[in-house]
Amino acid sequence: MPTYAEAHRRSLHEREAFWTEKAALIDWNTPFESVLDYDRPPFARWFVGGRTNLCHNAVDRHLAARGDQAALIFISTETGAHQTYSYRELADEVNRFAAILKAQGVGRGDRVLIYMPMISEAVFAMLATVRIGAIHSVVFGGFAAASLATRIDDARPKVMITADAGMRGGKTVPYKHLVDEALRLARHPPGKVIIVDRKLDPAMTRVAGRDLDYARLAAEHEGAKVPCVWLEASEPSYILYTSGTTGNPKGVQRDTGGYAVALAASMRDIFCVAPGETMFTTSDIGWVVGHSYIVYAPLINGSTTILYEGLPIRPDPGIWWQIVAEHKVRTMFSSPTAIRVLKKQDPAYMKKFDLASLRYLFLAGEPLDEPTARWASDSLGVPIVDHYWQTESGWPILSAQPGIEDTPRKFGSPSFPVVGYDVRLLHEMTGEEVGTGEKGVLAIVPPLPPGCMTTVWGDDERFVKTYFSTIPGRQVYSTFDWATRDADGYYFVLGRTDDVINVAGHRLGTREIEEAVQAHAGIAEVAVVGVADPLKGQIPVAFAVVKDPARVASAEGAAKMRREVMDTVDRELGAIGRPGAVHFVSLLPKTRSGKLLRRSIQALAEGRDPGDLTTIEDPSALEQIRQALAGK
Ligand code: ATP
Ligand code: MG
């Protein structure tokens, strides 16, 4: 067994041998001629000349050994659906869906836009698309018509797949209705729309000639078999837009061979799920975590994956643990936000179920604060693995890799660079590497490893310009996140590079100030933004959620708490980081994937338009910010 350090060294210095071994984890129709073509930096082509197919690796190749094993378990606490598909049943569904797409003229390289709730047909649609060599673009169901229209025009799909509606918290959320609106706005609408009618929205209308009913098409293509199209490893498998919390969403393009290899390797090295074991990832198929760890990685690995439609607290806050117990989940993957939601509930729900099967809880997507990590670790009795990555990377960049070596974890740190990633911390002005404990831009020396984005869809220039041209003097990939590394080599992610504020010439990360505020035991959560100030350049302003709202209910209580918070920041960080104002709210504006809408908060604080808010979890959170700023 190689230790982590040795494995990581090999992944960079014996790159060909290392990735050749990993490539054996998947099936190739034609072997690759070379591991890497890096003749045109920063564009990397992995496994050149090799032909493979994502759907073959996720479905067909398991049929002989695991045809009767559960592949996909769909659970909806919204509709009460609970359905298990074996690998054989999944193959039937996917073949039929592939036949439907082919009959609509979809072929290699064509785009299929999927705008669907968390239902099995969404997974069938993704797998069917890649089966026939087409490219999917899954758009998160929370996006409004205008955002959907932008993505339609960028990807120019031949066919769109949607459902009449989704459900959230017991309420019907129309999908098809939004698609109609988006198609009116789009300049390049697709010719056909396939609709999975769940019979949730009686008001749904159809456009004759354009809209097709999935159930009818499925009946027509019952029993169809469609062969996989063997793609060259670097042909695209999908486009996925970043969540857009910092800027215009970018169409991340993913390859085929490199992605399959990276995911297969990650299931063993990082997530420690064996073939036949179950993984439960609570994300959405519209996000990268859903693409990689609900759909492709568990299936490529021959594991069982759980697709969950519903909230973590309905019908009660025990639902996720009930699922873990019932389906003997080995590894669970969720977000810090979801765990914070559960932390506010009665802890008895976590003790109600037998969680003996569970080995790890992985959390990613945003910084994991120490109190939340400790709470989860104490209540579940399993290791909590904070890991860091991006839509762009497609799989973890920083993580403990217990499948390679079970290194001790430190709260607040996503541990070490994942094998294949040459991670550096660079000074933003000089491009030099920073020392231990010093803050630097988290950067990756190219070539990016297999699985990472290969370009921006339709815009190579934007790929180079956006990601590889911001560090002076060298062509390295910037994550646009700040981090430090301690003497033991552990990384700590401090926040986004554009979340840095300049207070009277001092550069401070908003995340550092947030951590200082959170050192006050009475604070549950906080957002700090920089607000333009004529005197100091910028001043930090804090919006805090207190654990016990009664403490700030009166003006005196609020004033006392405010003083305490400021004193805490003085003590933890120094007076330079002291917020110019501390406002108390009962919730913070976040996207439905749990990311803080910092840009919008800052815009409001500076009296500007808060921008695109279509993915906001709860619009009343923004209203609270408005009112707090207005002094109400
Ligand atoms: P956009 O790039 O369009 O602004 P986004 O960056 O929010 O959107 P994602 O790719 O979904 O889109 O998010 C990746 C980002 O999430 C990382 O760059 C980092 O800022 C944050 N992140 C992810 N995991 C962690 C983690 N474990 N700790 C701290 N931050 C994390
Ligand atoms: Mg980003």
XYZ file of C-alpha atoms and ligand atoms in Angstrom:
664
model
C 0.000 0.000 0.000
C 1.526 3.331 -1.028
C 1.204 6.132 1.475
C -0.619 9.260 0.443
C 2.582 11.278 -0.057
C 4.093 8.596 -2.281
C 0.889 8.204 -4.318
C 0.652 11.939 -4.832
C 4.286 12.207 -5.853
C 3.842 9.369 -8.350
C 0.712 10.923 -9.816
C 2.770 13.953 -10.836
C 6.218 12.541 -11.512
C 5.292 9.181 -13.004
C 2.176 10.520 -14.590
C 1.944 8.018 -17.439
C 2.353 4.918 -15.284
C 0.025 6.280 -12.615
C -2.838 7.100 -14.962
C -2.354 3.976 -17.047
C -3.079 1.977 -13.879
C -6.154 4.068 -13.085
C -7.380 3.773 -16.673
C -7.660 0.017 -16.160
C -10.601 0.702 -13.815
C -12.846 1.320 -16.822
C -13.619 -0.501 -20.072
C -12.078 0.701 -23.318
C -13.425 -0.331 -26.706
C -10.110 0.713 -28.277
C -7.020 1.163 -26.092
C -5.462 4.637 -25.930
C -2.237 5.359 -27.778
C -0.822 7.824 -25.299
C -1.779 8.897 -21.793
C -1.521 12.625 -22.367
C -1.241 15.045 -25.250
C -0.080 18.394 -23.912
C 1.201 19.963 -27.104
C -1.115 22.931 -26.852
C -1.011 24.209 -23.246
C -3.144 24.699 -21.263
C -5.386 22.320 -23.263
C -4.854 18.750 -22.082
C -6.072 15.676 -23.927
C -6.067 12.540 -21.822
C -5.969 8.955 -23.071
C -5.505 10.002 -26.683
C -6.941 7.634 -29.258
C -8.765 5.522 -26.677
C -12.425 4.872 -27.407
C -14.970 4.404 -24.684
C -18.478 5.373 -23.610
C -19.743 6.659 -20.252
C -23.032 4.780 -20.458
C -21.306 1.506 -21.295
C -19.114 1.924 -18.226
C -21.993 2.982 -15.994
C -24.480 0.347 -17.126
C -23.653 -2.303 -19.743
C -20.400 -3.558 -18.366
C -22.010 -4.463 -15.020
C -24.784 -6.554 -16.560
C -22.904 -9.847 -16.506
C -21.832 -9.697 -12.869
C -24.481 -7.448 -11.286
C -27.553 -7.526 -13.501
C -29.849 -8.111 -10.538
C -28.082 -5.783 -8.131
C -29.755 -2.459 -7.343
C -28.240 0.297 -9.469
C -30.579 3.189 -8.759
C -32.926 3.692 -5.819
C -35.340 6.550 -6.315
C -36.986 7.918 -3.181
C -39.369 10.860 -3.211
C -40.752 12.036 0.096
C -42.752 14.541 -1.950
C -44.850 12.024 -3.895
C -44.191 8.925 -1.783
C -42.481 7.135 -4.695
C -39.907 4.507 -3.804
C -38.516 2.531 -6.679
C -35.457 0.363 -7.168
C -33.910 -0.306 -10.589
C -31.480 -3.181 -10.966
C -28.634 -2.746 -13.426
C -30.659 -4.820 -15.918
C -33.763 -2.651 -15.483
C -31.656 0.486 -15.729
C -30.193 -0.832 -18.989
C -33.702 -1.381 -20.390
C -34.809 2.130 -19.461
C -31.679 3.730 -20.863
C -31.801 1.776 -24.119
C -35.400 2.782 -24.630
C -34.669 6.428 -23.905
C -31.714 6.297 -26.297
C -34.023 4.939 -28.999
C -36.437 7.814 -28.365
C -33.654 10.379 -28.751
C -32.347 8.730 -31.902
C -35.824 8.737 -33.396
C -35.830 12.511 -32.887
C -32.657 12.759 -34.939
C -30.244 13.201 -32.025
C -26.769 11.896 -32.815
C -23.112 12.224 -31.938
C -22.162 15.732 -30.844
C -25.745 17.033 -30.707
C -26.846 18.711 -27.489
C -29.738 17.606 -25.319
C -30.893 20.032 -22.649
C -32.303 18.394 -19.538
C -34.405 20.559 -17.225
C -35.891 18.127 -14.759
C -36.726 17.494 -11.147
C -35.014 14.725 -9.212
C -36.728 11.748 -10.826
C -35.393 8.527 -12.328
C -36.164 9.672 -15.876
C -33.603 12.457 -15.452
C -30.912 9.841 -14.840
C -32.163 7.744 -17.772
C -32.043 10.838 -19.973
C -28.447 11.665 -19.035
C -27.235 8.114 -19.600
C -29.212 7.777 -22.857
C -27.672 10.996 -24.177
C -24.079 9.945 -23.595
C -24.899 6.446 -24.859
C -25.511 7.777 -28.355
C -22.542 10.151 -28.256
C -24.665 13.248 -27.739
C -23.836 15.940 -25.159
C -26.136 16.774 -22.269
C -26.563 20.094 -20.617
C -28.495 19.648 -17.396
C -29.876 22.935 -16.138
C -30.749 23.100 -12.459
C -34.517 23.096 -11.966
C -34.397 26.189 -9.797
C -33.349 28.468 -12.647
C -35.987 30.839 -13.933
C -37.023 31.230 -17.570
C -34.498 33.945 -18.483
C -31.538 31.988 -17.105
C -32.778 28.874 -18.839
C -33.095 30.790 -22.120
C -29.468 32.001 -21.886
C -28.307 28.421 -21.428
C -30.475 27.229 -24.326
C -28.918 29.833 -26.600
C -25.405 28.935 -25.486
C -25.788 25.160 -25.875
C -28.264 25.182 -28.800
C -29.876 21.827 -28.020
C -31.650 19.767 -30.640
C -34.053 18.363 -28.071
C -35.104 19.402 -24.601
C -36.332 17.035 -21.899
C -38.471 18.214 -19.026
C -41.328 17.179 -16.733
C -44.652 18.795 -16.015
C -43.559 19.636 -12.504
C -41.414 18.953 -9.480
C -42.383 19.172 -5.852
C -40.724 20.921 -2.969
C -41.934 20.974 0.597
C -45.326 19.638 -0.504
C -45.836 22.326 -3.143
C -45.940 21.742 -6.876
C -43.193 23.558 -8.775
C -44.040 23.864 -12.483
C -41.239 22.970 -14.897
C -42.916 22.731 -18.284
C -44.531 26.113 -17.806
C -41.076 27.629 -17.314
C -39.754 25.812 -20.351
C -42.529 27.384 -22.460
C -41.546 30.803 -21.224
C -37.838 30.154 -21.810
C -38.527 28.929 -25.336
C -40.354 32.168 -26.091
C -37.284 34.106 -24.928
C -34.658 31.907 -26.584
C -33.185 32.821 -29.986
C -32.245 29.219 -30.774
C -35.049 27.049 -29.382
C -34.905 23.288 -30.002
C -37.427 21.696 -32.348
C -38.734 19.151 -29.862
C -39.546 18.983 -26.169
C -40.027 15.612 -24.486
C -42.217 15.801 -21.401
C -42.353 13.308 -18.558
C -45.882 13.866 -17.294
C -46.009 13.130 -13.567
C -49.598 14.358 -13.476
C -48.643 16.941 -10.868
C -49.588 20.016 -12.890
C -53.100 19.826 -14.343
C -52.604 23.286 -15.876
C -49.757 22.130 -18.130
C -50.316 22.896 -21.807
C -48.703 21.362 -24.887
C -47.612 22.886 -28.161
C -48.741 20.663 -31.032
C -45.889 19.413 -33.208
C -43.216 20.476 -30.725
C -44.132 18.798 -27.434
C -43.932 15.024 -27.151
C -45.231 12.811 -24.386
C -42.578 10.560 -22.877
C -44.990 7.785 -21.863
C -46.282 7.506 -25.429
C -42.787 7.443 -26.924
C -41.676 4.905 -24.307
C -44.521 2.589 -25.302
C -43.512 2.907 -28.963
C -39.897 2.020 -28.211
C -40.531 -0.701 -25.627
C -37.729 -3.278 -25.657
C -35.504 -1.230 -27.988
C -31.755 -1.875 -27.948
C -29.365 0.858 -28.974
C -25.613 0.230 -29.213
C -23.181 2.587 -27.479
C -21.333 5.054 -29.697
C -17.602 4.732 -28.988
C -16.183 8.188 -28.516
C -12.566 9.221 -28.603
C -11.573 9.922 -24.977
C -11.524 13.692 -25.366
C -14.863 14.041 -27.153
C -17.290 15.966 -24.930
C -19.746 14.172 -22.674
C -21.508 17.169 -21.232
C -21.726 20.888 -20.632
C -22.532 22.190 -17.168
C -22.804 25.822 -16.193
C -21.158 26.997 -12.944
C -23.553 28.148 -10.272
C -22.846 31.783 -11.002
C -22.429 33.023 -7.452
C -19.528 35.237 -8.481
C -20.122 36.125 -12.075
C -21.549 35.079 -15.395
C -21.980 31.333 -15.500
C -19.438 29.554 -17.660
C -20.260 26.483 -19.734
C -17.855 23.920 -18.354
C -17.087 21.281 -20.994
C -16.162 17.792 -19.840
C -14.501 15.018 -21.812
C -15.413 11.321 -21.818
C -12.422 9.064 -21.077
C -10.633 11.242 -18.552
C -13.834 11.869 -16.636
C -14.692 8.164 -16.401
C -11.200 7.300 -15.167
C -11.067 10.122 -12.608
C -14.477 9.210 -11.176
C -13.672 5.505 -11.002
C -10.414 6.273 -9.189
C -12.107 8.683 -6.787
C -14.630 6.080 -5.642
C -11.751 3.948 -4.370
C -9.154 6.472 -3.302
C -11.431 9.104 -1.765
C -14.995 7.923 -1.134
C -14.168 4.309 -0.251
C -17.282 2.785 -1.780
C -16.826 -0.735 -3.138
C -18.819 -2.190 -6.034
C -22.097 -3.471 -4.603
C -22.096 -0.926 -1.753
C -24.415 2.061 -1.545
C -23.650 5.763 -1.838
C -26.136 8.479 -0.925
C -25.405 11.935 -2.298
C -27.951 14.568 -1.350
C -27.194 17.064 -4.110
C -29.237 17.756 -7.253
C -28.558 16.407 -10.741
C -28.388 20.042 -11.879
C -25.121 20.562 -9.997
C -21.716 19.022 -10.579
C -21.944 16.986 -7.378
C -25.095 15.394 -8.746
C -23.507 14.662 -12.135
C -20.436 13.073 -10.604
C -21.620 11.462 -7.373
C -25.310 10.746 -7.847
C -25.075 9.535 -11.428
C -21.731 8.688 -12.993
C -19.223 7.710 -10.303
C -21.372 5.272 -8.282
C -22.627 3.588 -11.451
C -19.243 3.403 -13.157
C -18.054 1.796 -9.930
C -20.832 -0.834 -9.923
C -22.283 0.596 -6.713
C -25.860 1.480 -5.806
C -26.846 5.133 -5.892
C -29.741 6.871 -4.168
C -31.691 9.615 -5.911
C -33.655 11.616 -3.356
C -36.401 14.114 -4.125
C -37.385 16.044 -1.027
C -36.163 18.126 1.867
C -33.897 16.900 4.681
C -36.545 17.670 7.305
C -39.709 16.257 5.724
C -41.669 14.267 6.798
C -39.317 14.680 9.760
C -35.620 15.465 10.335
C -34.845 11.759 10.621
C -35.560 11.001 6.967
C -31.951 10.919 5.713
C -30.840 8.681 8.587
C -33.792 6.423 7.954
C -32.633 6.076 4.338
C -29.069 5.381 5.498
C -30.307 2.636 7.834
C -32.769 1.111 5.380
C -30.380 0.941 2.431
C -27.170 0.311 4.382
C -25.501 3.413 3.002
C -21.701 3.227 3.246
C -20.743 6.733 2.230
C -22.899 9.803 2.364
C -22.119 13.062 0.587
C -23.884 16.288 1.521
C -23.280 19.990 2.067
C -22.442 21.982 5.190
C -25.676 23.960 4.732
C -27.800 20.822 4.893
C -25.995 19.695 8.041
C -26.525 23.118 9.623
C -30.241 22.751 8.913
C -30.259 19.381 10.662
C -28.227 20.773 13.549
C -31.127 23.058 14.417
C -33.478 20.052 14.795
C -34.080 17.702 17.695
C -30.919 15.542 18.016
C -33.088 12.553 18.967
C -33.733 11.978 15.243
C -30.121 11.021 14.667
C -30.205 8.429 17.416
C -33.385 6.754 16.215
C -31.797 4.699 13.447
C -29.097 2.104 13.228
C -26.311 3.851 11.324
C -23.804 1.002 11.656
C -23.408 0.740 7.862
C -22.222 4.338 7.515
C -18.475 4.819 7.252
C -18.027 8.407 6.104
C -19.882 11.664 5.718
C -18.290 13.774 2.998
C -19.151 17.477 2.859
C -18.317 20.000 0.137
C -19.488 23.104 -1.648
C -18.684 25.787 0.898
C -16.492 26.255 3.948
C -17.273 23.791 6.726
C -17.096 25.544 10.063
C -15.613 23.686 12.978
C -18.718 23.661 15.247
C -20.826 22.079 12.484
C -18.143 19.508 11.696
C -17.773 18.618 15.376
C -21.497 18.357 15.876
C -21.935 16.034 12.890
C -18.977 13.920 13.906
C -20.229 13.577 17.497
C -23.825 12.833 16.530
C -23.057 10.359 13.751
C -19.971 8.762 15.190
C -18.318 8.617 11.748
C -15.484 10.647 10.235
C -16.558 13.887 8.575
C -14.512 14.532 5.461
C -14.424 18.128 4.317
C -13.343 18.213 0.699
C -12.947 21.023 -1.758
C -13.665 21.196 -5.475
C -15.445 23.125 -8.218
C -17.773 22.601 -11.153
C -14.657 23.079 -13.250
C -12.740 20.205 -11.672
C -15.577 17.670 -11.732
C -14.095 15.769 -8.780
C -12.240 16.697 -5.605
C -9.134 18.923 -5.683
C -8.387 18.862 -1.947
C -9.466 15.976 0.252
C -8.413 13.319 2.659
C -7.960 10.153 0.600
C -8.688 7.382 3.090
C -8.662 4.776 0.316
C -4.955 5.493 -0.131
C -4.024 6.299 3.450
C -6.177 7.118 6.435
C -4.496 10.379 7.359
C -5.790 12.219 10.441
C -8.204 15.031 9.636
C -8.164 18.524 11.074
C -11.416 20.384 11.574
C -11.671 23.324 9.210
C -9.338 21.777 6.639
C -10.082 19.759 3.500
C -6.676 18.106 4.070
C -4.359 17.606 1.079
C -4.169 17.854 -2.722
C -5.869 14.937 -4.425
C -3.655 12.682 -6.549
C -3.143 14.187 -9.988
C -3.448 17.814 -8.832
C -0.287 19.903 -8.630
C -1.690 22.423 -6.150
C 0.231 25.586 -5.260
C -0.454 28.646 -3.170
C 0.693 31.695 -5.060
C 1.137 35.335 -4.247
C -1.456 37.204 -6.277
C 0.914 40.009 -7.315
C 4.263 38.266 -7.762
C 3.114 34.755 -8.690
C 5.694 33.357 -6.227
C 4.801 30.534 -3.861
C 3.872 31.757 -0.390
C 5.285 30.305 2.813
C 3.706 28.221 5.568
C 0.740 29.974 7.115
C 0.704 32.688 4.457
C -2.327 33.399 2.370
C -2.106 32.629 -1.344
C -4.296 32.028 -4.355
C -5.111 28.346 -4.624
C -3.754 27.431 -8.044
C -3.101 24.291 -10.051
C -0.074 23.874 -12.281
C -1.350 22.467 -15.572
C -1.966 20.076 -17.150
C -5.166 19.703 -15.152
C -5.688 16.021 -14.303
C -8.221 13.788 -16.086
C -11.854 14.669 -15.368
C -11.339 18.424 -15.204
C -12.950 20.831 -17.649
C -11.309 20.747 -21.039
C -12.521 24.164 -22.206
C -15.377 26.629 -21.983
C -18.103 25.395 -24.335
C -17.577 27.066 -27.697
C -14.992 29.504 -26.354
C -11.387 28.284 -26.025
C -10.196 31.833 -25.634
C -12.423 32.449 -22.632
C -11.073 29.258 -21.051
C -7.488 30.482 -21.282
C -8.316 34.050 -20.381
C -10.590 33.315 -17.434
C -8.666 30.549 -15.751
C -5.042 30.680 -16.865
C -4.189 34.360 -17.190
C -4.647 35.894 -13.757
C -1.417 34.949 -11.980
C 1.435 37.180 -13.133
C 4.285 35.566 -14.987
C 2.990 32.037 -15.305
C 0.262 30.055 -16.970
C -1.432 28.333 -14.038
C -5.054 27.525 -13.327
C -6.583 29.819 -10.725
C -9.414 28.520 -8.549
C -10.183 32.088 -7.443
C -10.101 30.905 -3.843
C -7.674 31.928 -1.091
C -6.045 29.351 1.082
C -3.241 28.749 3.550
C -1.203 25.646 4.305
C 0.029 24.772 7.786
C 3.325 23.202 8.773
C 1.826 19.696 8.416
C 0.706 20.369 4.841
C -3.012 20.789 5.595
C -4.843 23.343 3.472
C -7.394 25.822 4.784
C -9.697 27.515 2.281
C -10.318 31.119 3.278
C -12.843 32.244 0.668
C -13.001 33.669 -2.802
C -10.338 35.986 -4.138
C -13.004 38.481 -5.086
C -14.315 38.404 -1.509
C -11.288 40.251 -0.304
C -11.939 43.694 1.042
C -9.590 46.552 1.394
C -9.948 48.399 4.682
C -7.745 51.457 4.823
C -5.079 49.676 2.778
C -5.348 46.360 4.648
C -6.534 43.397 2.668
C -8.870 41.132 4.585
C -10.827 38.077 3.505
C -14.488 38.338 4.398
C -14.241 34.708 5.491
C -11.602 35.596 8.100
C -13.902 38.201 9.578
C -16.804 35.767 9.501
C -14.779 33.247 11.456
C -13.876 35.888 13.998
C -17.555 36.824 14.416
C -18.464 33.169 14.764
C -16.026 32.807 17.620
C -18.825 34.434 19.658
C -20.747 31.458 21.027
C -24.115 33.169 20.503
C -23.758 33.457 16.721
C -25.145 30.672 14.542
C -24.139 32.007 11.134
C -22.823 35.184 9.617
C -22.148 36.851 6.280
C -19.637 39.665 6.000
C -19.403 41.875 2.932
C -17.268 44.861 2.060
C -19.171 48.087 1.547
C -17.697 51.077 -0.267
C -16.622 53.809 2.119
C -15.305 57.213 1.070
C -12.814 57.315 3.927
C -11.473 53.792 4.266
C -12.091 52.417 0.795
C -14.239 49.623 2.133
C -15.669 48.689 5.495
C -16.843 45.239 6.564
C -20.541 44.924 7.360
C -21.860 41.817 9.116
C -25.258 40.149 8.877
C -25.544 37.664 11.708
C -28.014 34.993 12.705
C -28.074 34.570 16.477
C -28.746 31.204 18.074
C -31.252 32.645 20.510
C -33.290 35.375 18.781
C -34.639 36.537 22.176
C -31.215 38.023 22.907
C -31.557 40.608 20.153
C -35.305 41.130 20.345
C -34.993 44.415 22.245
C -32.945 47.405 21.138
C -30.790 47.123 24.284
C -30.247 43.393 23.753
C -29.224 43.984 20.152
C -26.855 46.781 21.145
C -25.236 44.596 23.785
C -24.827 41.705 21.359
C -23.376 44.058 18.748
C -20.744 45.266 21.212
C -19.906 41.692 22.163
C -19.501 40.707 18.521
C -17.223 43.656 17.829
C -15.146 42.860 20.926
C -14.848 39.280 19.748
C -13.560 40.401 16.351
C -11.096 42.781 18.027
C -9.796 39.896 20.080
C -9.734 37.261 17.330
C -8.577 39.313 14.364
C -7.753 42.811 15.531
C -9.626 46.070 15.381
C -8.856 46.408 11.678
C -11.396 43.657 10.933
C -14.083 45.081 13.182
C -17.329 45.406 11.240
C -18.574 48.937 10.749
C -22.064 47.611 11.404
C -23.555 44.368 12.674
C -27.125 43.586 11.608
C -29.201 40.754 13.024
C -31.362 38.668 10.684
C -33.045 35.293 11.086
C -31.695 33.795 7.865
C -29.100 34.532 5.196
C -29.753 34.616 1.442
C -28.382 31.447 -0.117
C -28.723 29.596 -3.366
C -30.586 26.333 -3.323
C -27.218 24.596 -3.428
C -26.372 26.269 -0.124
C -24.028 28.986 -1.313
C -24.147 32.394 0.236
C -25.308 35.092 -2.221
C -22.597 37.436 -1.046
C -22.611 39.457 -4.241
C -26.304 40.240 -3.798
C -25.888 41.188 -0.144
C -23.034 43.494 -1.059
C -25.064 45.064 -3.869
C -27.931 45.811 -1.491
C -25.545 47.223 1.086
C -24.172 49.570 -1.564
C -27.631 50.465 -2.818
C -27.269 48.590 -6.102
C -29.428 46.021 -7.879
C -28.928 42.561 -6.312
C -28.708 40.879 -9.752
C -29.851 37.429 -10.834
C -31.690 35.846 -7.915
C -33.373 32.943 -9.614
C -31.622 30.275 -7.541
C -32.277 31.871 -4.176
C -33.545 29.425 -1.587
C -35.828 31.859 0.229
C -36.408 35.382 -1.157
C -37.538 36.631 2.260
C -33.882 36.408 3.344
C -33.034 39.252 0.994
C -35.974 41.245 2.248
C -34.532 40.916 5.772
C -31.204 42.291 4.555
C -33.046 45.233 2.968
C -34.951 45.943 6.156
C -31.871 45.593 8.337
C -30.054 48.099 6.123
C -33.002 50.456 6.286
C -32.762 50.259 10.068
C -36.116 48.561 10.553
P -19.265 30.694 -10.201
O -17.916 30.089 -10.465
O -20.152 30.728 -11.385
O -19.181 31.988 -9.479
P -19.429 28.875 -7.941
O -17.955 29.079 -7.807
O -20.280 29.090 -6.744
O -20.022 29.725 -9.162
P -19.197 25.996 -7.943
O -18.247 25.446 -8.932
O -20.453 25.226 -7.702
O -19.688 27.393 -8.450
O -18.507 26.162 -6.535
C -17.135 25.967 -6.292
C -16.678 26.863 -5.160
O -17.309 26.479 -3.914
C -15.204 26.803 -4.845
O -14.453 27.589 -5.736
C -15.167 27.324 -3.406
O -15.264 28.730 -3.360
C -16.437 26.743 -2.810
N -16.134 25.471 -2.106
C -16.394 24.219 -2.542
N -16.024 23.301 -1.623
C -15.506 23.965 -0.578
C -14.926 23.583 0.693
N -14.844 22.299 1.075
N -14.479 24.571 1.507
C -14.558 25.863 1.136
N -15.095 26.297 -0.033
C -15.568 25.366 -0.882
Mg -16.484 29.273 -9.248
